[in-house]
CSV table of C-alpha atoms in Angstrom, one decimal:
chain,number,residue,atom,x,y,z
M,55,MET,CA,-29.7,-20.9,161.5
M,56,ILE,CA,-27.3,-21.6,158.7
M,57,GLU,CA,-24.6,-18.9,158.3
M,58,THR,CA,-22.6,-18.3,155.1
M,59,ASP,CA,-21.0,-15.5,153.1
M,60,ILE,CA,-22.9,-16.1,149.9
M,61,LEU,CA,-26.3,-17.8,149.8
M,62,ILE,CA,-26.8,-19.3,146.4
M,63,ILE,CA,-30.4,-20.2,145.4
M,64,GLY,CA,-30.1,-22.8,142.7
M,65,ALA,CA,-27.5,-25.6,142.5
M,66,GLY,CA,-27.3,-25.9,138.7
M,67,PRO,CA,-24.0,-25.4,136.8
M,68,THR,CA,-24.0,-21.6,137.3
M,69,GLY,CA,-24.6,-21.9,141.0
M,70,LEU,CA,-21.9,-24.6,141.4
M,71,PHE,CA,-19.3,-22.6,139.5
M,72,ALA,CA,-20.1,-19.5,141.7
M,73,VAL,CA,-18.9,-21.6,144.6
M,74,PHE,CA,-15.5,-22.0,143.0
M,75,GLU,CA,-15.1,-18.3,142.2
M,76,ALA,CA,-16.2,-17.4,145.7
M,77,GLY,CA,-13.8,-19.9,147.1
M,78,LEU,CA,-10.9,-18.2,145.4
M,79,LEU,CA,-11.9,-15.1,147.3
M,80,LYS,CA,-12.1,-17.1,150.6
M,81,LEU,CA,-15.8,-16.6,150.7
M,82,LYS,CA,-18.0,-19.5,152.0
M,83,CYS,CA,-21.1,-20.6,150.0
M,84,HIS,CA,-24.3,-22.4,150.9
M,85,LEU,CA,-26.8,-23.6,148.2
M,86,ILE,CA,-30.5,-24.1,148.3
M,87,ASP,CA,-32.3,-26.2,145.6
M,88,ALA,CA,-35.8,-27.6,145.4
M,89,LEU,CA,-34.4,-30.7,143.7
M,90,PRO,CA,-33.1,-33.6,145.8
M,91,GLN,CA,-29.6,-33.4,144.2
M,92,ALA,CA,-27.3,-30.8,142.8
M,93,GLY,CA,-27.0,-30.1,139.1
M,94,GLY,CA,-30.3,-28.5,138.2
M,95,GLN,CA,-31.8,-29.4,134.8
M,96,CYS,CA,-28.5,-31.1,133.8
M,97,SER,CA,-29.1,-33.7,136.5
M,98,GLU,CA,-32.9,-33.8,136.6
M,99,ILE,CA,-33.9,-33.6,132.9
M,100,TYR,CA,-31.0,-34.6,130.6
M,101,PRO,CA,-28.1,-36.1,132.5
M,102,LYS,CA,-27.1,-38.3,129.5
M,103,LYS,CA,-27.5,-35.5,126.9
M,104,PRO,CA,-24.3,-34.3,125.3
M,105,ILE,CA,-23.4,-30.6,125.5
M,106,TYR,CA,-21.2,-29.1,122.8
M,107,ASP,CA,-20.5,-25.5,123.8
M,108,ILE,CA,-18.5,-25.8,127.1
M,109,PRO,CA,-15.0,-24.4,126.5
M,110,GLY,CA,-12.4,-27.1,126.4
M,111,PHE,CA,-14.9,-29.9,126.1
M,112,PRO,CA,-15.7,-30.8,122.5
M,113,GLU,CA,-18.5,-32.9,124.0
M,114,VAL,CA,-19.5,-33.6,127.6
M,115,LEU,CA,-22.6,-35.3,129.0
M,116,ALA,CA,-24.7,-32.9,131.2
M,117,GLY,CA,-24.4,-35.3,134.1
M,118,ASP,CA,-20.6,-35.5,133.7
M,119,LEU,CA,-20.4,-31.7,133.6
M,120,VAL,CA,-22.1,-31.6,137.0
M,121,ASP,CA,-19.8,-34.3,138.4
M,122,ASN,CA,-16.8,-32.3,137.3
M,123,LEU,CA,-18.1,-29.1,138.8
M,124,MET,CA,-18.8,-30.9,142.1
M,125,GLU,CA,-15.3,-32.2,142.1
M,126,GLN,CA,-13.9,-28.7,141.3
M,127,ILE,CA,-15.6,-27.1,144.3
M,128,LYS,CA,-15.1,-30.0,146.8
M,129,SER,CA,-12.2,-28.3,148.5
M,130,PHE,CA,-14.3,-25.2,149.2
M,131,GLN,CA,-16.7,-27.3,151.3
M,132,PRO,CA,-20.0,-25.7,150.3
M,133,GLY,CA,-23.1,-26.5,152.3
M,134,PHE,CA,-26.4,-27.7,150.7
M,135,THR,CA,-30.0,-27.5,151.5
M,136,LEU,CA,-31.6,-29.8,149.0
M,137,GLY,CA,-35.2,-30.8,148.4
M,138,GLU,CA,-36.3,-27.5,149.8
M,139,ARG,CA,-37.6,-24.3,148.0
M,140,ALA,CA,-36.5,-20.8,148.9
M,141,GLU,CA,-39.8,-19.3,150.1
M,142,THR,CA,-39.3,-15.9,151.8
M,143,ILE,CA,-36.6,-13.3,152.2
M,144,ASP,CA,-36.2,-10.7,155.0
M,145,LYS,CA,-33.7,-7.9,154.9
M,146,LEU,CA,-32.3,-7.0,158.4
M,147,ALA,CA,-31.3,-3.6,159.7
M,148,ASP,CA,-27.7,-4.3,159.0
M,149,GLY,CA,-28.4,-5.0,155.3
M,150,THR,CA,-28.0,-8.8,155.6
M,151,PHE,CA,-30.7,-11.3,154.6
M,152,ILE,CA,-32.6,-14.2,156.1
M,153,VAL,CA,-34.0,-16.7,153.5
M,154,THR,CA,-36.4,-19.3,154.8
M,155,THR,CA,-37.4,-22.4,152.9
M,156,ASN,CA,-40.8,-24.0,152.5
M,157,LYS,CA,-39.7,-26.5,155.3
M,158,GLY,CA,-38.7,-23.7,157.7
M,159,THR,CA,-34.9,-23.9,157.3
M,160,LYS,CA,-33.4,-20.4,157.8
M,161,HIS,CA,-30.3,-19.2,156.2
M,162,HIS,CA,-28.4,-15.9,157.0
M,163,ALA,CA,-26.0,-14.2,154.6
M,164,PRO,CA,-24.9,-10.7,153.6
M,165,ILE,CA,-25.2,-11.7,149.9
M,166,VAL,CA,-27.9,-13.7,148.1
M,167,ALA,CA,-27.2,-14.9,144.6
M,168,ILE,CA,-30.2,-16.3,142.7
M,169,ALA,CA,-29.0,-18.9,140.2
M,170,GLY,CA,-32.4,-20.6,139.7
M,171,GLY,CA,-32.1,-21.3,136.0
M,172,LEU,CA,-35.6,-21.2,134.5
M,173,GLY,CA,-37.1,-21.3,138.0
M,174,SER,CA,-39.7,-24.0,138.8
M,175,PHE,CA,-41.0,-25.4,135.6
M,176,GLU,CA,-43.7,-27.7,134.1
M,177,PRO,CA,-43.7,-29.5,130.8
M,178,ARG,CA,-46.1,-28.1,128.2
M,179,LYS,CA,-48.5,-31.0,127.6
M,180,PRO,CA,-50.5,-31.9,124.5
M,181,LEU,CA,-54.2,-31.7,124.7
M,182,LEU,CA,-55.1,-35.4,124.7
M,183,GLU,CA,-58.1,-36.7,126.5
M,184,ASN,CA,-56.5,-39.7,128.3
M,185,LEU,CA,-52.9,-38.3,128.6
M,186,SER,CA,-52.8,-38.6,132.3
M,187,GLN,CA,-53.7,-42.3,132.1
M,188,PHE,CA,-50.4,-43.1,130.5
M,189,GLU,CA,-48.1,-40.7,132.3
M,190,ASP,CA,-45.2,-42.9,133.6
M,191,ASN,CA,-46.8,-45.8,131.8
M,192,GLY,CA,-45.5,-45.0,128.3
M,193,VAL,CA,-45.7,-41.2,128.3
M,194,SER,CA,-42.7,-39.1,129.5
M,195,TYR,CA,-41.9,-35.5,129.2
M,196,ILE,CA,-38.2,-35.6,129.9
M,197,ILE,CA,-35.5,-38.2,129.2
M,198,LYS,CA,-33.3,-38.9,132.2
M,199,ASP,CA,-31.8,-42.2,131.0
M,200,PRO,CA,-31.8,-43.0,127.3
M,201,GLU,CA,-31.1,-46.7,128.1
M,202,VAL,CA,-34.8,-46.9,129.2
M,203,TYR,CA,-35.6,-46.8,125.5
M,204,ARG,CA,-33.1,-49.4,124.4
M,205,ASN,CA,-34.7,-51.6,121.7
M,206,LYS,CA,-38.1,-49.8,122.2
M,207,ARG,CA,-40.4,-48.2,119.6
M,208,VAL,CA,-40.4,-44.5,120.4
M,209,VAL,CA,-42.6,-41.7,119.1
M,210,ILE,CA,-41.3,-38.1,119.7
M,211,ALA,CA,-43.5,-35.1,119.1
M,212,GLY,CA,-42.2,-31.6,118.7
M,213,GLY,CA,-40.3,-29.3,116.4
M,214,GLY,CA,-37.6,-27.6,118.6
M,215,ASP,CA,-34.0,-28.5,119.6
M,216,SER,CA,-35.0,-31.1,122.2
M,217,ALA,CA,-37.2,-33.0,119.8
M,218,LEU,CA,-34.5,-33.0,117.2
M,219,ASP,CA,-31.6,-33.8,119.5
M,220,TRP,CA,-33.3,-36.7,121.2
M,221,SER,CA,-34.5,-38.1,117.9
M,222,ILE,CA,-30.9,-38.1,116.7
M,223,PHE,CA,-29.6,-39.6,119.9
M,224,LEU,CA,-32.2,-42.3,120.2
M,225,ALA,CA,-31.7,-43.4,116.6
M,226,ASP,CA,-28.8,-45.5,117.8
M,227,VAL,CA,-30.6,-46.7,121.0
M,228,ALA,CA,-34.3,-47.4,120.2
M,229,SER,CA,-35.4,-50.1,117.7
M,230,GLU,CA,-37.6,-47.5,116.0
M,231,VAL,CA,-37.8,-43.7,116.3
M,232,THR,CA,-40.7,-41.7,114.8
M,233,LEU,CA,-40.6,-37.9,114.9
M,234,VAL,CA,-43.9,-36.1,114.5
M,235,HIS,CA,-44.2,-32.3,113.9
M,236,ARG,CA,-47.3,-30.3,112.9
M,237,ARG,CA,-45.2,-28.3,110.4
M,238,ASN,CA,-42.7,-29.1,107.7
M,239,GLU,CA,-40.4,-26.4,109.2
M,240,PHE,CA,-38.5,-27.0,112.4
M,241,ARG,CA,-37.4,-24.4,115.0
M,242,GLY,CA,-34.2,-26.1,116.0
M,243,ALA,CA,-30.6,-25.7,114.8
M,244,LEU,CA,-30.0,-26.1,111.1
M,245,ASP,CA,-27.3,-28.7,111.8
M,246,SER,CA,-29.8,-30.8,113.8
M,247,VAL,CA,-32.4,-30.5,111.1
M,248,GLU,CA,-29.9,-31.7,108.5
M,249,LYS,CA,-28.9,-34.7,110.7
M,250,VAL,CA,-32.6,-35.7,111.1
M,251,GLN,CA,-33.1,-35.5,107.3
M,252,LYS,CA,-29.9,-37.6,106.8
M,253,LEU,CA,-31.1,-40.3,109.3
M,254,LYS,CA,-34.5,-40.3,107.6
M,255,ASN,CA,-32.8,-41.0,104.3
M,256,GLN,CA,-30.9,-43.8,105.9
M,257,GLY,CA,-34.1,-45.3,107.3
M,258,LYS,CA,-33.0,-44.7,110.9
M,259,ILE,CA,-35.8,-42.2,111.7
M,260,ASN,CA,-39.4,-42.1,110.6
M,261,LEU,CA,-40.4,-38.5,109.9
M,262,ILE,CA,-44.1,-37.5,109.8
M,263,THR,CA,-44.7,-33.8,108.9
M,264,PRO,CA,-47.0,-32.1,108.9
M,265,GLY,CA,-48.7,-34.3,111.5
M,266,GLU,CA,-50.1,-34.4,115.0
M,267,ILE,CA,-50.7,-37.0,117.7
M,268,VAL,CA,-54.5,-37.1,118.3
M,269,GLY,CA,-55.0,-40.2,120.3
M,270,LEU,CA,-53.4,-42.7,122.8
M,271,ASN,CA,-54.5,-46.3,123.2
M,272,GLY,CA,-53.6,-49.0,125.6
M,273,SER,CA,-54.8,-50.9,128.7
M,274,ASP,CA,-52.4,-50.8,131.6
M,275,SER,CA,-49.7,-49.1,129.6
M,276,LEU,CA,-49.4,-47.3,126.2
M,277,GLU,CA,-49.7,-49.6,123.2
M,278,SER,CA,-50.3,-47.3,120.3
M,279,VAL,CA,-50.7,-43.7,119.2
M,280,LEU,CA,-52.9,-42.1,116.5
M,281,VAL,CA,-51.3,-39.7,114.1
M,282,ARG,CA,-53.3,-37.3,112.0
M,283,LYS,CA,-51.6,-36.1,108.9
M,284,THR,CA,-52.8,-32.7,108.1
M,285,THR,CA,-52.4,-33.0,104.3
M,286,ASN,CA,-55.2,-34.9,102.5
M,287,ALA,CA,-55.1,-38.0,104.7
M,288,LYS,CA,-58.4,-39.9,104.7
M,289,GLU,CA,-57.8,-41.6,108.0
M,290,ASP,CA,-55.6,-41.4,111.1
M,291,LEU,CA,-52.4,-43.5,111.1
M,292,ARG,CA,-52.1,-46.0,114.0
M,293,LEU,CA,-48.5,-46.6,115.2
M,294,GLU,CA,-47.7,-49.4,117.6
M,295,VAL,CA,-45.3,-47.9,120.2
M,296,ASP,CA,-43.7,-48.5,123.6
M,297,ALA,CA,-43.1,-44.9,124.4
M,298,PHE,CA,-44.5,-41.5,123.5
M,299,ILE,CA,-42.4,-38.4,124.4
M,300,PRO,CA,-44.0,-35.0,123.7
M,301,LEU,CA,-41.2,-32.4,123.8
M,302,PHE,CA,-43.0,-29.1,123.6
M,303,GLY,CA,-40.8,-27.2,126.0
M,304,LEU,CA,-41.1,-26.1,129.6
M,305,SER,CA,-43.3,-23.5,131.1
M,306,PRO,CA,-41.0,-21.6,133.5
M,307,LYS,CA,-42.2,-20.0,136.7
M,308,LEU,CA,-40.1,-17.9,139.2
M,309,GLY,CA,-42.2,-19.3,142.0
M,310,PRO,CA,-42.0,-17.5,145.4
M,311,ILE,CA,-38.9,-15.5,144.2
M,312,GLY,CA,-41.3,-13.5,142.0
M,313,ASP,CA,-42.8,-12.0,145.2
M,314,TRP,CA,-39.5,-10.7,146.6
M,315,GLY,CA,-39.8,-7.2,145.2
M,316,LEU,CA,-37.3,-7.8,142.4
M,317,GLU,CA,-37.7,-6.1,139.0
M,318,ILE,CA,-39.2,-8.8,136.7
M,319,GLU,CA,-39.4,-8.7,133.0
M,320,LYS,CA,-40.9,-11.6,131.0
M,321,ASN,CA,-40.5,-14.0,133.9
M,322,ALA,CA,-36.9,-13.2,134.4
M,323,ILE,CA,-35.0,-10.9,136.9
M,324,ARG,CA,-33.6,-7.7,135.5
M,325,VAL,CA,-30.0,-7.1,136.5
M,326,ASP,CA,-27.2,-4.5,136.0
M,327,THR,CA,-24.6,-5.9,133.7
M,328,PHE,CA,-21.8,-4.3,135.7
M,329,ASP,CA,-22.1,-7.0,138.4
M,330,TYR,CA,-25.5,-8.7,137.8
M,331,GLN,CA,-27.0,-7.1,140.9
M,332,THR,CA,-30.7,-6.7,141.0
M,333,ASN,CA,-32.7,-3.6,142.0
M,334,ILE,CA,-32.2,-4.7,145.7
M,335,PRO,CA,-28.6,-4.1,146.8
M,336,GLY,CA,-27.0,-7.3,148.0
M,337,ILE,CA,-29.2,-9.6,145.8
M,338,TYR,CA,-27.7,-10.8,142.6
M,339,ALA,CA,-29.2,-13.0,139.8
M,340,ILE,CA,-27.0,-15.0,137.5
M,341,GLY,CA,-27.5,-17.6,134.8
M,342,ASP,CA,-30.8,-18.2,132.9
M,343,VAL,CA,-32.9,-16.6,135.6
M,344,ASN,CA,-31.8,-13.1,134.8
M,345,THR,CA,-32.3,-10.8,131.8
M,346,TYR,CA,-30.6,-7.8,130.3
M,347,PRO,CA,-30.0,-6.4,126.8
M,348,GLY,CA,-28.3,-9.0,124.7
M,349,LYS,CA,-28.8,-11.8,127.2
M,350,LEU,CA,-27.9,-15.3,126.0
M,351,LYS,CA,-29.2,-18.3,128.0
M,352,LEU,CA,-26.0,-20.3,127.8
M,353,ILE,CA,-24.1,-22.1,130.6
M,354,LEU,CA,-20.9,-20.4,129.6
M,355,CYS,CA,-22.5,-17.0,130.0
M,356,GLY,CA,-23.7,-18.1,133.5
M,357,PHE,CA,-20.1,-18.9,134.4
M,358,HIS,CA,-19.0,-15.4,133.3
M,359,GLU,CA,-21.8,-13.8,135.3
M,360,ALA,CA,-20.9,-15.8,138.4
M,361,THR,CA,-17.3,-14.7,138.3
M,362,LEU,CA,-18.2,-11.0,138.2
M,363,MET,CA,-20.9,-11.4,140.8
M,364,CYS,CA,-18.4,-12.9,143.2
M,365,GLN,CA,-16.0,-10.0,142.7
M,366,SER,CA,-18.8,-7.5,143.5
M,367,ALA,CA,-19.9,-9.6,146.5
M,368,TYR,CA,-16.4,-9.5,148.0
M,369,GLN,CA,-16.3,-5.7,147.8
M,370,LYS,CA,-19.7,-5.5,149.6
M,371,ILE,CA,-18.6,-7.9,152.3
M,372,PHE,CA,-15.2,-6.3,152.7
M,373,PRO,CA,-15.6,-2.6,151.6
M,374,ASP,CA,-12.3,-1.6,153.2
M,375,LYS,CA,-10.2,-4.3,151.5
M,376,LYS,CA,-8.8,-4.2,148.1
M,377,TYR,CA,-8.6,-7.6,146.4
M,378,VAL,CA,-5.8,-8.1,143.9
M,379,MET,CA,-6.7,-10.8,141.5
M,380,LYS,CA,-4.2,-13.5,141.0
M,381,TYR,CA,-4.4,-16.0,138.2
M,382,THR,CA,-4.8,-19.6,139.3
M,383,THR,CA,-1.8,-20.5,137.1
M,384,VAL,CA,0.3,-18.2,139.5
M,385,GLY,CA,-1.4,-18.5,142.9
M,386,GLY,CA,-2.9,-21.9,142.6
M,387,VAL,CA,-6.1,-23.0,144.4
M,388,GLU,CA,-6.1,-23.2,148.2
M,389,GLY,CA,-9.1,-25.1,149.6
M,390,PHE,CA,-10.8,-24.5,152.9
M,391,ASP,CA,-9.9,-28.1,153.8
M,392,GLY,CA,-6.2,-27.2,153.7
M,393,SER,CA,-5.6,-28.7,150.3
M,394,LYS,CA,-3.4,-26.8,147.8
M,395,LYS,CA,-3.2,-27.1,144.0
M,396,GLU,CA,-0.5,-25.2,142.3
M,397,SER,CA,1.9,-25.5,139.4
M,398,PRO,CA,5.4,-26.9,140.2
M,399,LYS,CA,7.9,-24.2,141.0
M,400,ALA,CA,11.1,-23.9,138.9
M,401,VAL,CA,14.2,-25.2,140.7
M,402,VAL,CA,17.1,-22.7,140.6
M,403,LYS,CA,20.5,-24.3,140.9
M,404,SER,CA,23.5,-22.2,141.6
M,405,ILE,CA,26.6,-22.7,139.4
M,406,ASP,CA,29.9,-23.2,141.3
């Protein structure tokens, strides 16, 4: 049985930052994640993708953000159960919880914080007859390492932010990038749409709109795709390619957590914005997995929610104690490993 103060389900950025905030309160954390490594989607789906809305970082790669968060919490010595999915939860008579994974690992804690991002997810796949034949042989649904596409001919399908962002990024990596979307209008950020148009004008991106991928061809691996232009085209366009990347988004699922008796709305967990607690006292939900009026699914919002959650958790664990918050600029950061980070103290010298 693994014992901890706060059991965090989900080791993405929000879950990792919760470890830091809990550590400042001298609360120990343990994290469960179905993925084999910490970092959530940032590590698994787009580690080399730049993020632009993290305060203090004009630009940071998703993988580097995870590395920095892991370094930040190292002195608080969190525990990890990786490669296992939180399956069941049982509330004991004393109000604490036992969470058991799909592999039978049991965890005991007075506080459970669900930071599962979008939950378990599957890519939305195009309806192509022989799609499965080329999966991992030219067809991919996520981009983990852009260098895989160095000097390759790449076709991307989609009209959202991911399709736009990766088309822009790969324009300087691949030998040829073609973006295909079934409409002339895109659903992504205006700035990204303008960048794609600029790259098209410079000859760095081929843009086919409105159009749709209707066929895949090849023997052992993908060799070409068929594009059907939906405006007066007499025949399908055949493109010789090395890679086809359909980016139609992810289909999120809460998985077993959806059966825990939590209040669910549109595949997300409803919480009280006072402290991001669910309808079950002692269980919190932070980050993309939760919902409330005005919710924004941003990493920085998850950081804020994690901070308030930890303050509330402290009061639940120690109802008779009053915590006086001290800024890290004043109190520093004292790790469980005995390390101490603090600003240098002013030296006062007496005058004779």
